[in-house]
Coordinates of C-alpha atoms in Angstrom, one line a residue:
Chain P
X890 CA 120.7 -44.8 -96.0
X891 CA 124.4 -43.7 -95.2
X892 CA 126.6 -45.4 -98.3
X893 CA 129.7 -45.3 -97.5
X894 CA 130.3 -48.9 -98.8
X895 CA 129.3 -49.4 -102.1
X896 CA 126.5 -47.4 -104.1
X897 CA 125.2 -48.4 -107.5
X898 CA 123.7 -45.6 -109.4
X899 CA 121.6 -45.8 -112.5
X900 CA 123.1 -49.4 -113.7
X901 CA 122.7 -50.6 -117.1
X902 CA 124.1 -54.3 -118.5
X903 CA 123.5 -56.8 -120.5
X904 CA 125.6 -59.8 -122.6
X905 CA 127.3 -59.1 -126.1
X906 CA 125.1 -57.2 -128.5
X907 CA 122.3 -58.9 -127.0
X908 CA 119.1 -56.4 -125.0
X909 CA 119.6 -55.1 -121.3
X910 CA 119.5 -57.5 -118.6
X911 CA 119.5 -55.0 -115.5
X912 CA 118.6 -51.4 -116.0
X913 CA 118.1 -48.2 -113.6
X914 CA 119.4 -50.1 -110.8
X915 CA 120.2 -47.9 -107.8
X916 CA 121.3 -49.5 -104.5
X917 CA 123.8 -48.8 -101.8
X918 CA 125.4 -50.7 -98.8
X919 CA 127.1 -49.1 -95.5
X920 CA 130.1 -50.9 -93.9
X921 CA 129.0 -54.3 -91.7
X922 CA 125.5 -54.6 -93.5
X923 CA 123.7 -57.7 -94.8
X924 CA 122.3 -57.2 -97.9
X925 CA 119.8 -59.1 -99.7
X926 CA 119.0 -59.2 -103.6
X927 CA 116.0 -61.6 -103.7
X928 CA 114.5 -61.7 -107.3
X929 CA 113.0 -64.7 -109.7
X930 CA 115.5 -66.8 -111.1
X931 CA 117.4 -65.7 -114.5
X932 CA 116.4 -62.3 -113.8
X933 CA 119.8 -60.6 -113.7
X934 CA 120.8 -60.9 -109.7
X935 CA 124.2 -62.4 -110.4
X936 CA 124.4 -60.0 -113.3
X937 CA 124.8 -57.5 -110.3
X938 CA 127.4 -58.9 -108.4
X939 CA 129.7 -58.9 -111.5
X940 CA 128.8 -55.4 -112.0
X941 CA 130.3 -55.1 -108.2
X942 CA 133.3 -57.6 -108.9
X943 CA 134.2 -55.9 -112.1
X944 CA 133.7 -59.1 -114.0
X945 CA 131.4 -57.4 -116.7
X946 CA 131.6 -53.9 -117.5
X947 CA 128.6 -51.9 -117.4
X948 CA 126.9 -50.0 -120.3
X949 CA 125.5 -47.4 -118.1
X950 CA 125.7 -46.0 -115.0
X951 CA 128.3 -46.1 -111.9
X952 CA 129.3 -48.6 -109.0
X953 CA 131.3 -46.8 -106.8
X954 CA 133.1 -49.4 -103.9
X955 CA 134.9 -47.0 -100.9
X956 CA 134.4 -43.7 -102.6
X957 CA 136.1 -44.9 -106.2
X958 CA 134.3 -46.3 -109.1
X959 CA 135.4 -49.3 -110.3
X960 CA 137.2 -49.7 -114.0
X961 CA 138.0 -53.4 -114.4
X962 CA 138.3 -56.3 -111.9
X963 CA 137.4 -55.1 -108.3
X964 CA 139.9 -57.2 -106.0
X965 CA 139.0 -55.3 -103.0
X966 CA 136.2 -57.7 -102.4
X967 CA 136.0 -61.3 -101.7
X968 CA 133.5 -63.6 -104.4
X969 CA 131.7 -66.7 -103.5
X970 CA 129.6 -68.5 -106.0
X971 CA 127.4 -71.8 -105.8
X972 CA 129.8 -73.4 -108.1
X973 CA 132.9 -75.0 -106.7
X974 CA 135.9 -72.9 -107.6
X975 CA 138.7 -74.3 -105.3
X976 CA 142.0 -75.1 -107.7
X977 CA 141.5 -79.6 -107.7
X978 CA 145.0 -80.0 -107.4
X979 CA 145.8 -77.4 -104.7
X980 CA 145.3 -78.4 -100.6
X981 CA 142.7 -76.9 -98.9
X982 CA 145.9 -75.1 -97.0
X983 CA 147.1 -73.5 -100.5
X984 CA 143.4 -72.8 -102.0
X985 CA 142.7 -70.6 -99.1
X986 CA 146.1 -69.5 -99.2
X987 CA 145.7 -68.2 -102.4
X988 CA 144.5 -64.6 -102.6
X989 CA 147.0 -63.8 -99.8
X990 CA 150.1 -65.3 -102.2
X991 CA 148.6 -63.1 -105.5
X992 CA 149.0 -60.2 -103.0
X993 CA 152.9 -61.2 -101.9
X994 CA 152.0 -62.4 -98.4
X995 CA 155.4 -64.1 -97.8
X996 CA 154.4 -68.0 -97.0
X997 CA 155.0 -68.5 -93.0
X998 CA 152.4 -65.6 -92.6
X999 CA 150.0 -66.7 -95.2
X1000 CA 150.2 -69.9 -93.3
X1001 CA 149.8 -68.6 -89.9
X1002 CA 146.3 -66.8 -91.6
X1003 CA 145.1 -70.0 -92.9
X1004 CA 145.4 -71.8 -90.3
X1005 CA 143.6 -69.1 -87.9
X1006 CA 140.9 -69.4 -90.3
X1007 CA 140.4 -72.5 -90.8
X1008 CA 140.0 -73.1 -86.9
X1009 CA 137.3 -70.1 -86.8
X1010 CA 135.2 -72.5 -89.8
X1011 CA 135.9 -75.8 -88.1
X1012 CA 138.2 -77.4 -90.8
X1013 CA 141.0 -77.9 -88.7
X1014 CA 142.5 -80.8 -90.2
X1015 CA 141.3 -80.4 -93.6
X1016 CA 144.2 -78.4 -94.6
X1017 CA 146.7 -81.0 -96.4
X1018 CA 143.4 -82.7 -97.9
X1019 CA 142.5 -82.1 -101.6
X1020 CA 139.0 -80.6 -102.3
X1021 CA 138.0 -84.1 -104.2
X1022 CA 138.4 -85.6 -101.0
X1023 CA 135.9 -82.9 -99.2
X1024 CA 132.2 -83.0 -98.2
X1025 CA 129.9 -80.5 -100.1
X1026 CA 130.0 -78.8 -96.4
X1027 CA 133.5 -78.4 -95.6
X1028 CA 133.6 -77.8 -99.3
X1029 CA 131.6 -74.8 -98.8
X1030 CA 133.5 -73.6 -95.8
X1031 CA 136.7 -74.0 -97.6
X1032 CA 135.3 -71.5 -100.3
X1033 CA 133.7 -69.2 -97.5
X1034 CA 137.1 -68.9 -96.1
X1035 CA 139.5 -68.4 -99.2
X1036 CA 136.7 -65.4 -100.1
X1037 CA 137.5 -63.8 -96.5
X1038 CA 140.9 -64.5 -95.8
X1039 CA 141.9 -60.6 -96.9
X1040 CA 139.6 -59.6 -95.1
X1041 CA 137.6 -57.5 -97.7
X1042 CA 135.4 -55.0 -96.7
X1043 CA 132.2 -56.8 -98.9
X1044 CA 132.1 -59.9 -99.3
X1045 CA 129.9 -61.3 -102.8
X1046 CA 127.6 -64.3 -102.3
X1047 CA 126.0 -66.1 -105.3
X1048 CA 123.6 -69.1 -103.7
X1049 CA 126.5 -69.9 -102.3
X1050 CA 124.6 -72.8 -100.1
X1051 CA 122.4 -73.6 -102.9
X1052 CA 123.9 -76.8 -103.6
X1053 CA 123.9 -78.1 -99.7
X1054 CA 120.7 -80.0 -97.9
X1055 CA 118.8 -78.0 -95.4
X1056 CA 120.4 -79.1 -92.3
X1057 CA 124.0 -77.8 -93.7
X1058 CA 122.8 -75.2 -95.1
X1059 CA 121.2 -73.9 -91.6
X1060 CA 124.7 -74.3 -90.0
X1061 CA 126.3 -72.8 -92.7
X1062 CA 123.8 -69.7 -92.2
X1063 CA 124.7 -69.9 -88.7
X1064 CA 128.1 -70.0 -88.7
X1065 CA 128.3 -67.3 -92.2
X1066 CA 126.3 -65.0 -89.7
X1067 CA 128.6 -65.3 -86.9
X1068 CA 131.5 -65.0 -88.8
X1069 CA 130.8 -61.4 -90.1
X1070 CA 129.9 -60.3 -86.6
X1071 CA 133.0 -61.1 -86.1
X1072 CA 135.3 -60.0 -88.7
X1073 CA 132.4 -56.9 -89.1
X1074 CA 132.6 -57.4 -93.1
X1075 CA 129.3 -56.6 -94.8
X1076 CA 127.2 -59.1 -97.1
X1077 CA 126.0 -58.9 -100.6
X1078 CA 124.1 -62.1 -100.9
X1079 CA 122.4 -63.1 -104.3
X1080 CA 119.4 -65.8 -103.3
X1081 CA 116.1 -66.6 -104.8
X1082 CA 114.8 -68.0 -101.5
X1083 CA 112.7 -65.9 -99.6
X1084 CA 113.1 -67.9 -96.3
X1085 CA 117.3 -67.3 -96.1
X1086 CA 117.2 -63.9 -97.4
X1087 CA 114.8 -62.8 -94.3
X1088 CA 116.4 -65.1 -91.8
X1089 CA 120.3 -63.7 -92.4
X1090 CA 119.3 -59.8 -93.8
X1091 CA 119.4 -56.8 -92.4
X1092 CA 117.6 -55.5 -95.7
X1093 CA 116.3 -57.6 -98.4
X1094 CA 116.0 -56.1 -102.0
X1095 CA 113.6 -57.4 -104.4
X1096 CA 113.9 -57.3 -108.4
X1097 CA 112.3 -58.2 -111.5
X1098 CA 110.9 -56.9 -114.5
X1099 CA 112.6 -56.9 -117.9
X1100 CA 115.4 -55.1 -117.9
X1101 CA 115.2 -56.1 -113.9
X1102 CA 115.5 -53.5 -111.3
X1103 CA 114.8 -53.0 -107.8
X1104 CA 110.7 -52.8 -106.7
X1105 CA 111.1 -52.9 -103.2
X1106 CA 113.1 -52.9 -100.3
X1107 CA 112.2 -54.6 -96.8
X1108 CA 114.0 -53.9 -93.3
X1109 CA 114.5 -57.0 -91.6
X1110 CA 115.0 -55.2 -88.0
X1111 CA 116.7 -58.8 -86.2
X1112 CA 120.3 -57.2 -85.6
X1113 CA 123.5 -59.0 -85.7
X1114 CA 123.5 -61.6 -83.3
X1115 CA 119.7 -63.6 -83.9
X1116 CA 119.0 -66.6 -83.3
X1117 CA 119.4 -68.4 -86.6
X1118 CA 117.9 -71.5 -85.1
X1119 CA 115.1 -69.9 -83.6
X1120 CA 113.6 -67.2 -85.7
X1121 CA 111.8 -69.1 -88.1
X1122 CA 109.1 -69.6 -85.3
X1123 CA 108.9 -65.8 -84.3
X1124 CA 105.5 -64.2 -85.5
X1125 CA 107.6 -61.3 -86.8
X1126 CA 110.1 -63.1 -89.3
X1127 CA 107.0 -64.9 -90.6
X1128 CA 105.1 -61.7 -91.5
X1129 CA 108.3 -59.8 -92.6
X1130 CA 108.8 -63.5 -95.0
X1131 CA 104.7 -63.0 -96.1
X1132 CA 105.9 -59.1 -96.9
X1133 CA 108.9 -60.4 -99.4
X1134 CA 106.8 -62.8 -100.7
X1135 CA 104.0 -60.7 -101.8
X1136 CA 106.5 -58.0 -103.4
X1137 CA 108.7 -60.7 -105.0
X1138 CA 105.3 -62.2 -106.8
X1139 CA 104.6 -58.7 -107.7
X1140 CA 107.8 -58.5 -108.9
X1141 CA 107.2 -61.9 -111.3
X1142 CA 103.6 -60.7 -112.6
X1143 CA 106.0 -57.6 -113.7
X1144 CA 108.7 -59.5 -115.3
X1145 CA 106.0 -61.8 -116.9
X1146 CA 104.2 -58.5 -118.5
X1147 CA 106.9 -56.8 -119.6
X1148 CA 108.4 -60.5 -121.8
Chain T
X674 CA 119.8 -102.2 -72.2
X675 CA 119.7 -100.1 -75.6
X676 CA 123.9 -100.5 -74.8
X677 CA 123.7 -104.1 -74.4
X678 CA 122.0 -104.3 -78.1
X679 CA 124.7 -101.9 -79.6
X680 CA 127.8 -103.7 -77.9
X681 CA 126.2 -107.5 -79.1
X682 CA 126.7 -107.1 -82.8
X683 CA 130.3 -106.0 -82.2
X684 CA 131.5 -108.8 -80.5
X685 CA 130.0 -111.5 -83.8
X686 CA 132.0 -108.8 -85.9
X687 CA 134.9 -109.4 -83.8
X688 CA 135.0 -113.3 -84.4
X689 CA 134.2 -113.0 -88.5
X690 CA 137.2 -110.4 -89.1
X691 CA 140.1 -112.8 -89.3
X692 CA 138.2 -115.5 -91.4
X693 CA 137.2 -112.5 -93.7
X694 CA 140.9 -111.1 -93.8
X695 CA 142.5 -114.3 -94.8
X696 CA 139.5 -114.6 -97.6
X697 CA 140.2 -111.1 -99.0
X698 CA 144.0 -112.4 -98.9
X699 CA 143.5 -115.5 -101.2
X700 CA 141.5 -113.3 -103.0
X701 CA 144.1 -110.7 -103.8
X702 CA 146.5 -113.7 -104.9
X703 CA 144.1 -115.9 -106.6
X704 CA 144.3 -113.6 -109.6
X705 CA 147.9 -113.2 -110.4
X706 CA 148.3 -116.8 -109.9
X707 CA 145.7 -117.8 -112.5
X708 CA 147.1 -115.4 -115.0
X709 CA 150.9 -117.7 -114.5
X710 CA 149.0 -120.6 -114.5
X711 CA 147.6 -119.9 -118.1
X712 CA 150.9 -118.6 -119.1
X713 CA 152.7 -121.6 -118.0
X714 CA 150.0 -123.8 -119.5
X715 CA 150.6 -122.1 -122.8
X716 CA 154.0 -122.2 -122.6
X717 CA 154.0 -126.0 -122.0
X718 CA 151.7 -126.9 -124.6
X719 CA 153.9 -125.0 -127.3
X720 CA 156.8 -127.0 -126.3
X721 CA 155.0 -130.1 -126.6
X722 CA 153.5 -129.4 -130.0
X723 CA 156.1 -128.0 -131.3
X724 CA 157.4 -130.4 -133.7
X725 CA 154.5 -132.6 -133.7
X726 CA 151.4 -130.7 -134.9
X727 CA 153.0 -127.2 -136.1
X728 CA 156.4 -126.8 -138.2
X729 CA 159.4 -126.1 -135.3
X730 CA 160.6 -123.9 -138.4
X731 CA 158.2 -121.4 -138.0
X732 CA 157.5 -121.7 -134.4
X733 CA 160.2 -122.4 -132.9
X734 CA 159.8 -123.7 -129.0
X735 CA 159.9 -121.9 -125.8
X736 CA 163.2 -123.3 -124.7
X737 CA 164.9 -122.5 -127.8
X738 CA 163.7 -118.9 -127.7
X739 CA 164.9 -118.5 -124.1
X740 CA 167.8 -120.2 -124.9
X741 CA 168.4 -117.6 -127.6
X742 CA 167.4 -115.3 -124.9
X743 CA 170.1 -116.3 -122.6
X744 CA 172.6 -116.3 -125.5
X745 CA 171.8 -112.3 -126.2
X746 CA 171.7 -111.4 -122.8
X747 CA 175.2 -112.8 -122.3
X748 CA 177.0 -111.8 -125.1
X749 CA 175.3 -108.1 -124.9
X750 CA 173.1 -107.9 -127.9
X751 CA 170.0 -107.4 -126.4
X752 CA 171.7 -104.3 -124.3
X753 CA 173.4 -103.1 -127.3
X754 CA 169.8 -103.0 -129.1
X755 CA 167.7 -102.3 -126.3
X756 CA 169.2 -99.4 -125.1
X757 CA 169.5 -97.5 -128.9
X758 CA 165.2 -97.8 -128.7
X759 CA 165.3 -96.3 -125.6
X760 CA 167.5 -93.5 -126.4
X761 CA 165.6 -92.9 -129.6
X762 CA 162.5 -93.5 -127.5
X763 CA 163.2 -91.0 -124.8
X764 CA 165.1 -88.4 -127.3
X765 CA 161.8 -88.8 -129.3
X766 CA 159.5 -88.7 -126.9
X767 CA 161.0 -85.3 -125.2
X768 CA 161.6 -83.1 -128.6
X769 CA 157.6 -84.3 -129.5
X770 CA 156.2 -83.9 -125.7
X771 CA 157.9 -80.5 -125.3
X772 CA 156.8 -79.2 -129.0
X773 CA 153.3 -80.0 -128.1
X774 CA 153.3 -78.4 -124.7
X775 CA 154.6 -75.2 -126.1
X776 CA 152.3 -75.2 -129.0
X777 CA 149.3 -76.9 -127.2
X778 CA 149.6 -73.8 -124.8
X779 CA 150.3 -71.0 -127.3
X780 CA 146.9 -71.9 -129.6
X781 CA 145.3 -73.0 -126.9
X782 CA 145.7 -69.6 -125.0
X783 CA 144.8 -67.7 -127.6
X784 CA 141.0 -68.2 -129.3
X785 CA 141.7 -66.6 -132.6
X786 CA 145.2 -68.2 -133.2
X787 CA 143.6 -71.5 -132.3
X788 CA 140.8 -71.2 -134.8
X789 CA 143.3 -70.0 -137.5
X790 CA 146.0 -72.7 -137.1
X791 CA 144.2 -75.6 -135.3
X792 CA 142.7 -77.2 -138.3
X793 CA 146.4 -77.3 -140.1
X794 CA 147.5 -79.3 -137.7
X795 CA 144.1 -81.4 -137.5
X796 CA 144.6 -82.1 -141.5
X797 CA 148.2 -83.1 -141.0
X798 CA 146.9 -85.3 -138.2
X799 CA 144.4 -87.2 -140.3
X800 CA 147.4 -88.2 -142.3
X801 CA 148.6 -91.8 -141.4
X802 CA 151.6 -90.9 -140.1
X803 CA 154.0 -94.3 -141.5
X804 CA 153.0 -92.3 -145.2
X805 CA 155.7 -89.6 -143.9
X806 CA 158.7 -92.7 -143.2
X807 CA 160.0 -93.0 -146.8
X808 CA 160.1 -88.6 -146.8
X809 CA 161.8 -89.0 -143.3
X810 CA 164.1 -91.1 -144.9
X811 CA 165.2 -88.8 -147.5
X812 CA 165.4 -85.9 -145.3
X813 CA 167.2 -87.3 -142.1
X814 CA 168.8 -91.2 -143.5
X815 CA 168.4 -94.4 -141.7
X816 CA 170.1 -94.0 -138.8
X817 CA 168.7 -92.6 -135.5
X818 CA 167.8 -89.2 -136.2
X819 CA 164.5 -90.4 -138.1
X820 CA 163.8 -93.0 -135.3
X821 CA 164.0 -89.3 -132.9
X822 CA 161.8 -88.0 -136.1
X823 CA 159.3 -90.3 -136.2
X824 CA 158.5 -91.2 -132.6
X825 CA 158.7 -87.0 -131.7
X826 CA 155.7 -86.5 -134.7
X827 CA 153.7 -89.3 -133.1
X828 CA 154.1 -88.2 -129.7
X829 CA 153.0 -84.2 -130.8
X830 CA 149.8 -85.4 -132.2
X831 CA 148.9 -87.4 -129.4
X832 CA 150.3 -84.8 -126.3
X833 CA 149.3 -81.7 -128.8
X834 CA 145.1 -82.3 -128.7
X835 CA 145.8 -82.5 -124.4
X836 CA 147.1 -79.8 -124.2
X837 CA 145.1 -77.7 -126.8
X838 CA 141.8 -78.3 -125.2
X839 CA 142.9 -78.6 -121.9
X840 CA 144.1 -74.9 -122.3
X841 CA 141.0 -73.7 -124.1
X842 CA 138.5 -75.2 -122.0
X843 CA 139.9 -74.1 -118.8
X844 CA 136.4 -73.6 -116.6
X845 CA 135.7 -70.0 -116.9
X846 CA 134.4 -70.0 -113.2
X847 CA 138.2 -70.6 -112.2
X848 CA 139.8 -67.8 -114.1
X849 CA 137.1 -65.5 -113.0
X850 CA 137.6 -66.4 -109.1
X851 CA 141.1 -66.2 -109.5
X852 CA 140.7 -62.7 -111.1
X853 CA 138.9 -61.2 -108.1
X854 CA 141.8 -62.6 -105.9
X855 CA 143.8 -60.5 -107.6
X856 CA 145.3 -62.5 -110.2
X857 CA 147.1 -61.5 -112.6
X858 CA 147.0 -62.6 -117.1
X859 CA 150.5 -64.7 -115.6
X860 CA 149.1 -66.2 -112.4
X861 CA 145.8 -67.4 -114.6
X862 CA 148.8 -69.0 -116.9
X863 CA 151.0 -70.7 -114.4
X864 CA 148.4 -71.6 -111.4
X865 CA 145.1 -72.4 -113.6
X866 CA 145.7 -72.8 -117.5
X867 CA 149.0 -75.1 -117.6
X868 CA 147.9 -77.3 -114.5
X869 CA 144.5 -78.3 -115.9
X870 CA 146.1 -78.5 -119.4
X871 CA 148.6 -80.9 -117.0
X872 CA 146.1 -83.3 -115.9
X873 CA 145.1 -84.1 -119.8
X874 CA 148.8 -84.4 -120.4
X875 CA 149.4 -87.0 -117.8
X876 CA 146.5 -88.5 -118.6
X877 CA 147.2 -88.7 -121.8
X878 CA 150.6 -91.0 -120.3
X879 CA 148.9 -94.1 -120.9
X880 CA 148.9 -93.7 -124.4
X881 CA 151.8 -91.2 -125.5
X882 CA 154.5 -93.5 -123.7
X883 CA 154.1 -96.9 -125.5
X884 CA 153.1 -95.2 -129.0
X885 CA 156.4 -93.6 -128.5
X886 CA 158.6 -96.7 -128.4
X887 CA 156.2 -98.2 -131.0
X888 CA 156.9 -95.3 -133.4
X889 CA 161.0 -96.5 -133.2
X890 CA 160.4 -99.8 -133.2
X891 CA 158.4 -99.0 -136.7
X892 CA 161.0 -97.2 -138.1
X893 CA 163.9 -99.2 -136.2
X894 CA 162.1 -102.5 -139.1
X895 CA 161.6 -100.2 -141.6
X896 CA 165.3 -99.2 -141.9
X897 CA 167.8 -99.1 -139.2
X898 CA 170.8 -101.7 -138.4
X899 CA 170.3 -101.1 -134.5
X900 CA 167.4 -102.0 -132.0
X901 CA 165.1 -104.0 -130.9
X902 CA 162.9 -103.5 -134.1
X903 CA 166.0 -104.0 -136.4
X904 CA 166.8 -107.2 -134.2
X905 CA 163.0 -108.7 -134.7
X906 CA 163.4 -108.0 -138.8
X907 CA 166.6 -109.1 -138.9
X908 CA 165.8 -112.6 -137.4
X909 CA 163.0 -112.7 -139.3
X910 CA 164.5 -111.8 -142.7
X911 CA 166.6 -114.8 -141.6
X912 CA 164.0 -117.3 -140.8
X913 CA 165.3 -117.7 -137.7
X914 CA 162.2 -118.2 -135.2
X915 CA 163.5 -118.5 -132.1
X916 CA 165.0 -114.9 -132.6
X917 CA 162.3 -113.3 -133.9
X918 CA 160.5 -114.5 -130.9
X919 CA 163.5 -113.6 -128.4
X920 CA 163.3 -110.0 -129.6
X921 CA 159.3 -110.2 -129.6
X922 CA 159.2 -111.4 -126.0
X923 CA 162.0 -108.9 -125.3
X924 CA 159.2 -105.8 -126.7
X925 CA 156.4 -107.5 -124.7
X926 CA 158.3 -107.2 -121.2
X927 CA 159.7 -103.9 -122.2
X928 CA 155.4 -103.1 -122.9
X929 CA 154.5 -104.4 -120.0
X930 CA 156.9 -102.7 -117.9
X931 CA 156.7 -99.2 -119.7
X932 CA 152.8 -99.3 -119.0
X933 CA 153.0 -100.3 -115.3
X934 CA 155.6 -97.7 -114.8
X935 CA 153.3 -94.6 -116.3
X936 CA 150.4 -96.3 -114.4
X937 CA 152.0 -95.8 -111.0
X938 CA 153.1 -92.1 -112.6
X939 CA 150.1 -91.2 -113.5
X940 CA 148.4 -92.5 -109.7
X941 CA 151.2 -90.4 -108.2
X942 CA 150.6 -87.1 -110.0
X943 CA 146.7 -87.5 -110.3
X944 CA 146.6 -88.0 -106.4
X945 CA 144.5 -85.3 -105.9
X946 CA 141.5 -86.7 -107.9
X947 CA 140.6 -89.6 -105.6
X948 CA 137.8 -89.2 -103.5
X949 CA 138.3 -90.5 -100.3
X950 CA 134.4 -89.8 -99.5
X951 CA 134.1 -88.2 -96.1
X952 CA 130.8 -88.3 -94.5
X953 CA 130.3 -85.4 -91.9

């Protein structure tokens, strides 16, 4: 596996003084991939991303994004959490706005961006609204698009459709999917369910034990532009969701013999 | 035939909508109107007892107090007070509001500075603040510097504790997705820390805004030969009635006003916190 994108070599992290969360994690993403970290919940997953984002230094071990290692906050890539982080009293308009006006964008063209993308995620006219007055939906898409709207290379996902009911979150999945075609930005994308890891991935990486690492890694072979409606149904995706399943229960028993 | 059943309903809605509209009306009005009504029925029955079942002398009667009223208004003594509260009020209010801000933000910005200095200011707090008047006095006179004084200290303590948490407990989530935008230690400042501290500040309106003309009018009776608060104890140190209750009524409308007016503040600036729910 080529990596020019990112690589993680040899990771090592925890909290405080407190005992590793993630160690000896080795992974590594090439340019327009969709990357899975499937894992049991509290295990250290988003502990990863941060690694990535440069939220949390790391006590061992590199992450190298575009050929440099990253010291300190990584703003070459765009972050999307399950938690709502849009500013309450900014519009939609200057929310998404936002990481092009930290980078100097003048406004007319940080407009003219905004509006572009809000079109592509079907929010037109949610623009001069506040996020109060939002669904959990458009809410989601507002987030989506303020996390692209540099157009980073890698985008970071944390659940980031956790929070949404099933039918949202399948359009969500659709449109997410169809957006990186487009844009050709590759996916880091931190779940715990099995079913949306295999049904948006073109790998899916499964962790656990204590300090968590990677125990195995699963090809989803579906290519960029699957059905996201129909794949659930093909014989294929089921047995490639039975494989993730059986490794991420492995990876549990392992997580449960090692606490 | 399933279109028949959909448009049917429609059409009853169609006839009950007026008959509903005008309801909703008399409802909107019904209140205010039975709020004057008790007013007026107070009103009247003071006049009528007065005199009869309690002493005029310490009662007074409606008419007489807005005959008082009248006479003030005229001859400019209830400007000539009024407007010395509200100067003291708004000098006050802005020396307090802006020392809080800029302290609020500083230990509030800073965890270890906050721990080390908060509880002075806490312990100073729990001191009832009228104790500090007669030290006021000796430091600054009667006149209106200690009515500036006194409403300023009231106002820090109650804009300071806004702005102090609102700072500290910014939502870490926030600063952190800012930070991968590429924000810098200043944007986090300007475009997260002071707005949420904000929102406290302004909501903490309701409150600051009438304490701060309370705080004069306290120290206005306490010692001052100008006001509304002087005008009250001088009428009162008087036994005049229908003064004391001229300048009373004049502080209640002045109350009332002041709270309506931060009220429709406050809605303006907290805009963005209504949910107008949007289903999909």
């Amino acid at each position: 596996m080529s990596a020019d994108l990112l690589a993680l070599t040899d990771v090592r992290m925890g909290f405080g003084d407190g005992p590793d969360v993630v160690a000896g994690v080795s992974l590594s993403m090439s340019r327009n991939e969709f990357v899975s970290i499937v894992g049991p919940s509290g295990c250290g997953k988003s502990t990863i991303l941060n690694a990535v984002a440069g939220l949390m230094p790391v006590r061992g071990g590199t992450v190298t994004y575009q050929g440099e290692q990253i010291r300190g906050v990584n703003t070459a890539v765009g972050y999307m959490t399950q938690g709502d982080t849009l500013l309450p009293w900014r519009t939609v308009e200057d929310n998404v706005a936002m990481p092009l006006r930290l980078r100097g964008v003048n406004k007319a063209e940080a407009r003219a961006k905004v509006a572009e993308l809000l079109t592509m995620l079907d929010l037109d006219g949610a623009g001069r609204k506040f996020p109060a007055q939002l669904s959990g939906g458009m809410k989601r898409r507002a987030l989506l698009a303020r996390s692209m709207i540099y157009q980073p290379d890698l985008l970071l996902m944390d659940e980031p459709f956790a929070a949404l009911d099933a039918q949202l979150r399948t359009q969500m999945h659709r449109e997410l999917r169809s957006t990186v075609a487009r844009t050709r930005q590759a996916v880091l994308f931190v779940t715990h369910d099995i079913f949306e890891a295999v049904l948006l991935s073109d790998r899916v990486i499964v962790i656990g034990g204590t300090p968590a690492a990677p125990t195995a890694e699963v090809d989803i072979p579906f290519g960029a532009d699957r059905d996201i409606e129909g794949l659930r149904f093909d014989p294929q995706f089921v047995s490639l969701e039975k494989q993730v399943h059986d490794e991420l229960s492995r990876a549990r028993t392992l997580s449960r013999v090692a606490s | 035939m399933s279109v028949e059943k959909v448009v049917a309903p429609v059409e009853v809605d169609e006839a009950q909508v007026a008959p509903a509209r005008a309801k909703k009306r008399r409802r909107r009005w019904a209140m205010p109107l039975g709020r004057l009504a008790i007013v007026v029925v107070l009103l009247v029955l003071w006049e009528l007892s007065a005199g009869v079942v309690v002493d005029e002398f310490f009662v007074s009667r409606p008419s007489k107090i807005w005959e008082k009223w009248a006479e003030w208004a005229a001859d400019g003594t209830l400007w000539y007070n009024a407007s010395s509260t509200f100067a003291s009020a708004g000098v006050g209010f802005a020396i307090g509001g802006a020392l809080a801000l800029l302290v609020g933000y500083v230990l509030g910005g800073s965890r270890r500075l906050g721990d080390l200095i908060e509880p002075f200011i806490t312990s100073i707090y729990s001191l009832p603040k009228l104790a500090l008047v007669p030290l006021f006095v000796m430091w600054f006179g009667i006149g209106r510097p200690l009515q500036v004084a006194i409403c300023a200290l009231v106002v820090f303590f109650l804009m300071f504790y806004n702005t102090f948490y609102g700072i500290r407990d910014v939502d870490r989530s926030l600063i952190d997705a800012m930070r991968v935008m590429g924000g810098s230690r200043w944007d986090i400042a300007v475009r997260v820390r002071l707005p949420s501290a904000l929102v406290w500040v302004v909501a903490g309106l309701k409150l600051s805004v009438p304490q701060a003309l309370v705080a004069v009018v306290v120290a206005e009776i306490l010692a001052s030969n100008r006001g509304l608060g002087h005008l009250v104890a001088l009428n009162s140190g008087q036994f005049n009635a229908s003064g004391t209750f001229a300048a009373l009524f004049t502080l209640l409308i002045i109350g009332i006003t002041v709270d309506r007016l931060v009220a429709v503040i406050t809605r303006r600036a907290l805009l963005w916190k209504q949910d107008g729910v949007e289903t999909q």
